[in-house]
Amino acid sequence: MQRLLVAGVSIAFAIASGVGSAGAADKKVLAFVVNGASDFWKIAEAGMKKAQGELPNYDLQFKYPEQAAAAVQQRVMDDLVAAGAAGIMVSAVDPKNQTDHLNKVASQTVLFTTDSDAPQSKRVAYIGSSNTDLGKEAGKLMVKALPNGGKCVGFVGLPGADNARERIEGVKDTIKGSKVELVDVRGDEIDQTRAKRNVEDILAAMPDVSCLVGFYSYNTPRIYEVLKEAGKLNKIKIIGFDEDPITLGGVKEGSIVGTVVQQPFEWGYQGMKLMANYIGGNKSGVPANGIIIVPGKVIEKANVDDFMASMKQMLKK
């Protein structure tokens, strides 16, 4: 399937910034609705704040549901629609089972998806990562870290979300034929306490586990904490996703093999501008298949310092 590829801040589609001025009461609302509370989303929020400076005719709002549940997320979107929001960008908690509701939202406002797509819905476009490709990169790190093979266990927030399912599939495709096995994946519904307990349970049940994979941003820090408490750092390989400070610190010190990161700043920045442009009548930035890919990156010890410096700069904006 043909996809529009977006690299860094150089976007292939043309985006017109807002012009003129408007009073607060005249501003159209564009909302970014996430799937749960996580520090990961602060990066996307920073991107949205940059976009706000370039879209004076819009009021950009970032929404955190108080619970990582489809029903709660749906209520947030219903409230936004009732208040007259011109557009919503959402990382769907459970895309498959939310399709009917997402279609209802799409019938009343402009709907985009990010992070976790809902391809069966009537959303205008998805802007985010290819989660399958991210999973493949993680699989390469696993094979590299375990040349003689071994048993691995993964941890994820929402097993039913497209981003989780596709990452896991990408890992499995890459390790197929090697001696590395992904023997289990534990879900936690974006519950930090449960996420840590899942790691503790695996250590107790599987003394022969060779590597642990954190599929969501907060999973890798919980893995790191449990292994450190158990005195098993550097004895069990850790592979992560996303750019949590604990994860990056572990990569820097060598206790985490590497992490596969996305570019959530661009989702917030370019995504909001694209949505405003679309609402304004310029639809040229949306490809025929509605998929806009922002590539990920693999962060290892050799490039972690440069990446951390770039992160610091982005969060200043």
Tab-separated table of C-alpha atoms in Angstrom:
chain	number	residue	atom	x	y	z
A	1	MET	CA	0.000	0.000	0.000
A	2	GLN	CA	1.397	3.366	-0.996
A	3	ARG	CA	2.126	5.640	1.928
A	4	LEU	CA	3.184	9.252	2.175
A	5	LEU	CA	6.508	9.283	4.009
A	6	VAL	CA	7.308	12.181	6.311
A	7	ALA	CA	10.865	12.649	7.551
A	8	GLY	CA	11.660	14.793	10.595
A	9	VAL	CA	10.483	18.360	10.313
A	10	SER	CA	10.711	18.377	6.503
A	11	ILE	CA	7.171	17.493	5.516
A	12	ALA	CA	6.350	16.429	1.975
A	13	PHE	CA	2.930	18.012	2.011
A	14	ALA	CA	2.285	21.762	1.865
A	15	ILE	CA	0.796	23.255	4.987
A	16	ALA	CA	-0.639	26.713	5.099
A	17	SER	CA	-0.384	28.448	8.444
A	18	GLY	CA	-3.256	30.473	9.826
A	19	VAL	CA	-3.458	34.100	8.837
A	20	GLY	CA	-5.154	37.134	10.292
A	21	SER	CA	-6.419	37.449	13.837
A	22	ALA	CA	-9.541	36.454	15.658
A	23	GLY	CA	-11.056	37.022	19.034
A	24	ALA	CA	-11.106	34.103	21.465
A	25	ALA	CA	-14.814	33.550	20.892
A	26	ASP	CA	-14.264	33.168	17.126
A	27	LYS	CA	-11.491	30.586	17.335
A	28	LYS	CA	-12.201	27.076	16.143
A	29	VAL	CA	-11.149	24.283	18.503
A	30	LEU	CA	-8.811	21.507	17.382
A	31	ALA	CA	-8.290	18.765	19.982
A	32	PHE	CA	-5.640	16.093	20.409
A	33	VAL	CA	-7.113	13.208	22.447
A	34	VAL	CA	-4.650	10.623	23.787
A	35	ASN	CA	-5.213	7.070	25.001
A	36	GLY	CA	-4.103	7.498	28.611
A	37	ALA	CA	-1.820	9.377	30.978
A	38	SER	CA	1.844	8.903	30.070
A	39	ASP	CA	4.867	11.204	29.953
A	40	PHE	CA	5.274	10.114	26.331
A	41	TRP	CA	2.449	12.446	25.355
A	42	LYS	CA	4.223	15.517	26.730
A	43	ILE	CA	6.377	15.439	23.594
A	44	ALA	CA	3.330	15.500	21.314
A	45	GLU	CA	1.872	18.282	23.457
A	46	ALA	CA	5.061	20.305	22.950
A	47	GLY	CA	4.611	19.911	19.202
A	48	MET	CA	1.012	21.054	19.467
A	49	LYS	CA	2.098	24.152	21.391
A	50	LYS	CA	4.495	25.037	18.588
A	51	ALA	CA	1.651	24.643	16.089
A	52	GLN	CA	-0.526	26.922	18.237
A	53	GLY	CA	1.920	29.761	17.624
A	54	GLU	CA	1.414	29.341	13.885
A	55	LEU	CA	-2.378	28.911	13.976
A	56	PRO	CA	-3.747	32.091	15.606
A	57	ASN	CA	-7.285	31.435	14.357
A	58	TYR	CA	-7.501	28.149	16.245
A	59	ASP	CA	-7.613	27.100	19.884
A	60	LEU	CA	-5.553	23.902	20.181
A	61	GLN	CA	-6.407	21.680	23.140
A	62	PHE	CA	-4.670	18.562	24.463
A	63	LYS	CA	-6.943	16.075	26.240
A	64	TYR	CA	-5.887	13.325	28.660
A	65	PRO	CA	-8.712	10.877	29.537
A	66	GLU	CA	-8.642	10.160	33.258
A	67	GLN	CA	-8.590	6.436	32.497
A	68	ALA	CA	-7.246	4.372	29.595
A	69	ALA	CA	-10.660	3.008	28.648
A	70	ALA	CA	-12.553	3.271	25.368
A	71	ALA	CA	-15.731	4.458	27.120
A	72	VAL	CA	-13.873	7.283	28.873
A	73	GLN	CA	-12.136	8.344	25.681
A	74	GLN	CA	-15.447	8.295	23.832
A	75	ARG	CA	-16.993	10.571	26.456
A	76	VAL	CA	-14.141	13.044	26.001
A	77	MET	CA	-14.743	13.112	22.249
A	78	ASP	CA	-18.523	13.407	22.694
A	79	ASP	CA	-17.995	16.425	24.947
A	80	LEU	CA	-15.715	18.025	22.357
A	81	VAL	CA	-18.246	17.440	19.575
A	82	ALA	CA	-21.064	18.842	21.718
A	83	ALA	CA	-18.955	21.962	22.345
A	84	GLY	CA	-18.491	22.433	18.595
A	85	ALA	CA	-14.903	21.283	18.075
A	86	ALA	CA	-13.887	21.725	14.434
A	87	GLY	CA	-11.513	18.763	14.468
A	88	ILE	CA	-10.268	15.926	16.658
A	89	MET	CA	-7.068	13.893	16.409
A	90	VAL	CA	-7.177	10.716	18.492
A	91	SER	CA	-5.040	7.761	19.487
A	92	ALA	CA	-7.831	5.213	19.790
A	93	VAL	CA	-7.770	2.949	22.854
A	94	ASP	CA	-9.546	0.061	21.103
A	95	PRO	CA	-9.878	0.865	17.382
A	96	LYS	CA	-11.702	-2.309	16.372
A	97	ASN	CA	-14.453	-1.970	18.959
A	98	GLN	CA	-14.614	1.831	18.729
A	99	THR	CA	-15.290	1.964	14.997
A	100	ASP	CA	-19.005	2.777	15.280
A	101	HIS	CA	-18.354	5.561	17.760
A	102	LEU	CA	-15.466	6.955	15.736
A	103	ASN	CA	-17.744	7.014	12.694
A	104	LYS	CA	-20.310	8.944	14.708
A	105	VAL	CA	-17.637	11.491	15.667
A	106	ALA	CA	-16.447	11.658	12.043
A	107	SER	CA	-19.987	12.467	10.916
A	108	GLN	CA	-20.022	15.550	13.154
A	109	THR	CA	-16.472	16.891	12.962
A	110	VAL	CA	-13.199	16.316	11.114
A	111	LEU	CA	-11.519	13.206	12.540
A	112	PHE	CA	-7.848	12.267	12.235
A	113	THR	CA	-6.031	9.423	13.994
A	114	THR	CA	-2.482	9.220	15.298
A	115	ASP	CA	-0.273	6.693	17.116
A	116	SER	CA	-2.879	3.902	16.921
A	117	ASP	CA	-4.883	4.001	13.699
A	118	ALA	CA	-8.519	3.013	13.202
A	119	PRO	CA	-8.345	2.082	9.502
A	120	GLN	CA	-11.900	0.722	9.338
A	121	SER	CA	-13.343	4.020	10.540
A	122	LYS	CA	-14.234	7.090	8.492
A	123	ARG	CA	-11.304	9.102	9.771
A	124	VAL	CA	-9.792	11.470	7.205
A	125	ALA	CA	-6.188	10.404	7.707
A	126	TYR	CA	-3.679	8.751	10.020
A	127	ILE	CA	-0.425	10.544	10.829
A	128	GLY	CA	2.105	8.619	12.870
A	129	SER	CA	4.504	5.708	12.787
A	130	SER	CA	4.386	2.437	10.933
A	131	ASN	CA	4.155	0.349	14.077
A	132	THR	CA	4.974	-2.797	12.118
A	133	ASP	CA	8.257	-1.215	11.012
A	134	LEU	CA	8.991	-0.152	14.604
A	135	GLY	CA	8.421	-3.731	15.738
A	136	LYS	CA	10.801	-5.009	13.092
A	137	GLU	CA	13.514	-2.661	14.364
A	138	ALA	CA	12.962	-3.940	17.910
A	139	GLY	CA	13.205	-7.499	16.597
A	140	LYS	CA	16.589	-6.683	15.065
A	141	LEU	CA	17.790	-5.390	18.441
A	142	MET	CA	16.616	-8.621	20.093
A	143	VAL	CA	18.459	-10.834	17.596
A	144	LYS	CA	21.585	-8.674	17.901
A	145	ALA	CA	21.477	-8.823	21.716
A	146	LEU	CA	20.937	-12.602	21.810
A	147	PRO	CA	23.206	-14.167	19.164
A	148	ASN	CA	22.747	-17.584	20.778
A	149	GLY	CA	18.995	-17.169	21.148
A	150	GLY	CA	16.776	-17.043	24.213
A	151	LYS	CA	13.280	-16.587	25.573
A	152	CYS	CA	11.806	-13.094	25.606
A	153	VAL	CA	8.678	-11.652	27.200
A	154	GLY	CA	6.967	-8.431	26.156
A	155	PHE	CA	4.922	-5.922	28.153
A	156	VAL	CA	2.328	-3.563	26.711
A	157	GLY	CA	-0.479	-1.274	27.818
A	158	LEU	CA	-3.336	-2.055	25.443
A	159	PRO	CA	-2.923	-5.414	23.656
A	160	GLY	CA	-5.968	-4.749	21.477
A	161	ALA	CA	-4.747	-1.399	20.125
A	162	ASP	CA	-3.389	-1.396	16.591
A	163	ASN	CA	-0.053	0.068	17.671
A	164	ALA	CA	0.516	-2.788	20.141
A	165	ARG	CA	-0.657	-5.534	17.796
A	166	GLU	CA	1.434	-4.254	14.889
A	167	ARG	CA	4.597	-3.841	16.983
A	168	ILE	CA	4.266	-7.388	18.254
A	169	GLU	CA	3.689	-8.685	14.724
A	170	GLY	CA	6.759	-6.783	13.516
A	171	VAL	CA	8.902	-8.368	16.237
A	172	LYS	CA	7.608	-11.845	15.441
A	173	ASP	CA	8.235	-11.418	11.709
A	174	THR	CA	11.835	-10.378	12.344
A	175	ILE	CA	12.797	-13.050	14.871
A	176	LYS	CA	11.160	-15.841	12.866
A	177	GLY	CA	13.794	-18.416	11.956
A	178	SER	CA	16.198	-17.273	14.678
A	179	LYS	CA	16.726	-18.841	18.081
A	180	VAL	CA	15.076	-15.865	19.749
A	181	GLU	CA	11.510	-16.479	20.932
A	182	LEU	CA	8.803	-14.080	22.100
A	183	VAL	CA	7.026	-16.509	24.406
A	184	ASP	CA	4.514	-14.173	26.059
A	185	VAL	CA	3.191	-10.594	26.079
A	186	ARG	CA	1.550	-9.200	29.216
A	187	GLY	CA	-0.958	-6.325	29.095
A	188	ASP	CA	-1.569	-3.773	31.867
A	189	GLU	CA	-4.263	-1.348	30.556
A	190	ILE	CA	-1.835	1.574	31.123
A	191	ASP	CA	-1.777	0.890	34.856
A	192	GLN	CA	1.711	1.673	36.164
A	193	THR	CA	1.366	-0.532	39.248
A	194	ARG	CA	0.152	-3.461	37.204
A	195	ALA	CA	2.907	-2.873	34.634
A	196	LYS	CA	5.566	-3.265	37.309
A	197	ARG	CA	3.833	-6.260	38.862
A	198	ASN	CA	3.729	-7.993	35.471
A	199	VAL	CA	7.523	-7.797	35.272
A	200	GLU	CA	7.910	-9.089	38.829
A	201	ASP	CA	5.589	-12.000	38.036
A	202	ILE	CA	7.616	-12.995	34.972
A	203	LEU	CA	10.894	-12.924	36.886
A	204	ALA	CA	9.384	-15.232	39.507
A	205	ALA	CA	7.777	-17.585	36.980
A	206	MET	CA	10.560	-17.675	34.361
A	207	PRO	CA	14.071	-17.805	35.851
A	208	ASP	CA	15.404	-18.635	32.368
A	209	VAL	CA	14.035	-15.526	30.642
A	210	SER	CA	16.742	-13.886	28.507
A	211	CYS	CA	15.214	-10.573	27.526
A	212	LEU	CA	12.312	-8.291	28.350
A	213	VAL	CA	10.687	-5.964	25.820
A	214	GLY	CA	8.747	-2.827	26.755
A	215	PHE	CA	6.283	-2.118	23.933
A	216	TYR	CA	4.838	1.118	25.428
A	217	SER	CA	6.795	4.113	26.660
A	218	TYR	CA	6.393	3.412	30.389
A	219	ASN	CA	6.913	-0.369	30.153
A	220	THR	CA	10.679	-0.154	29.707
A	221	PRO	CA	11.193	2.053	32.802
A	222	ARG	CA	9.160	-0.431	34.858
A	223	ILE	CA	11.319	-3.284	33.508
A	224	TYR	CA	14.448	-1.339	34.387
A	225	GLU	CA	13.238	-0.630	37.925
A	226	VAL	CA	12.319	-4.250	38.640
A	227	LEU	CA	15.599	-5.634	37.302
A	228	LYS	CA	17.578	-3.054	39.270
A	229	GLU	CA	15.713	-3.959	42.477
A	230	ALA	CA	16.327	-7.657	41.787
A	231	GLY	CA	20.041	-7.139	41.043
A	232	LYS	CA	19.581	-8.413	37.485
A	233	LEU	CA	20.479	-5.377	35.415
A	234	ASN	CA	22.937	-6.399	32.668
A	235	LYS	CA	22.001	-10.053	33.257
A	236	ILE	CA	18.739	-9.893	31.341
A	237	LYS	CA	18.630	-7.937	28.085
A	238	ILE	CA	16.185	-5.008	27.838
A	239	ILE	CA	14.755	-3.694	24.572
A	240	GLY	CA	12.491	-0.654	24.669
A	241	PHE	CA	10.188	1.611	22.742
A	242	ASP	CA	9.982	5.387	22.990
A	243	GLU	CA	12.051	8.001	24.750
A	244	ASP	CA	11.283	7.961	28.459
A	245	PRO	CA	14.161	9.558	30.418
A	246	ILE	CA	14.721	6.355	32.415
A	247	THR	CA	14.926	4.373	29.183
A	248	LEU	CA	17.395	6.804	27.621
A	249	GLY	CA	19.469	6.794	30.809
A	250	GLY	CA	19.589	2.993	30.688
A	251	VAL	CA	20.716	3.066	27.069
A	252	LYS	CA	23.415	5.597	27.968
A	253	GLU	CA	24.748	3.437	30.815
A	254	GLY	CA	24.532	0.254	28.734
A	255	SER	CA	21.937	-1.595	30.806
A	256	ILE	CA	19.327	-1.238	28.033
A	257	VAL	CA	20.324	-2.566	24.616
A	258	GLY	CA	18.404	0.086	22.713
A	259	THR	CA	15.046	1.711	22.187
A	260	VAL	CA	12.947	2.312	19.080
A	261	VAL	CA	11.600	5.851	19.174
A	262	GLN	CA	8.897	7.671	17.262
A	263	GLN	CA	8.457	11.370	16.559
A	264	PRO	CA	5.393	12.373	18.605
A	265	PHE	CA	6.484	16.023	18.460
A	266	GLU	CA	5.744	15.908	14.722
A	267	TRP	CA	2.342	14.306	15.299
A	268	GLY	CA	1.371	17.259	17.455
A	269	TYR	CA	2.998	19.916	15.285
A	270	GLN	CA	2.429	18.727	11.727
A	271	GLY	CA	-0.813	16.927	12.596
A	272	MET	CA	-2.521	20.031	13.953
A	273	LYS	CA	-1.374	22.128	11.006
A	274	LEU	CA	-2.535	19.504	8.538
A	275	MET	CA	-5.940	19.307	10.195
A	276	ALA	CA	-6.333	23.104	10.188
A	277	ASN	CA	-5.325	23.192	6.550
A	278	TYR	CA	-7.885	20.502	5.700
A	279	ILE	CA	-10.654	22.338	7.539
A	280	GLY	CA	-9.671	25.510	5.682
A	281	GLY	CA	-10.307	23.771	2.368
A	282	ASN	CA	-6.768	22.753	1.366
A	283	LYS	CA	-6.861	18.947	1.259
A	284	SER	CA	-3.689	18.490	-0.770
A	285	GLY	CA	-1.746	17.206	2.238
A	286	VAL	CA	-3.914	14.100	2.584
A	287	PRO	CA	-2.833	11.219	0.302
A	288	ALA	CA	-5.410	9.027	-1.430
A	289	ASN	CA	-4.962	6.203	1.083
A	290	GLY	CA	-5.054	8.550	4.083
A	291	ILE	CA	-1.774	7.308	5.593
A	292	ILE	CA	1.096	9.668	6.456
A	293	ILE	CA	4.111	7.953	7.985
A	294	VAL	CA	6.584	9.731	10.267
A	295	PRO	CA	9.609	7.370	10.461
A	296	GLY	CA	11.012	6.131	13.757
A	297	LYS	CA	14.626	5.862	14.867
A	298	VAL	CA	16.732	3.277	16.687
A	299	ILE	CA	18.587	4.723	19.675
A	300	GLU	CA	21.612	2.857	21.014
A	301	LYS	CA	24.574	3.851	23.144
A	302	ALA	CA	26.415	5.339	20.157
A	303	ASN	CA	23.738	7.939	19.346
A	304	VAL	CA	21.853	8.395	22.612
A	305	ASP	CA	23.662	11.602	23.649
A	306	ASP	CA	22.806	13.365	20.395
A	307	PHE	CA	19.204	12.213	20.637
A	308	MET	CA	18.853	13.404	24.243
A	309	ALA	CA	20.176	16.812	23.240
A	310	SER	CA	17.620	17.078	20.432
A	311	MET	CA	14.855	16.028	22.831
A	312	LYS	CA	15.836	18.731	25.287
A	313	GLN	CA	15.651	21.319	22.530
A	314	MET	CA	12.198	20.161	21.365
A	315	LEU	CA	10.722	20.303	24.845
A	316	LYS	CA	11.908	23.898	25.236
A	317	LYS	CA	9.615	25.077	22.437
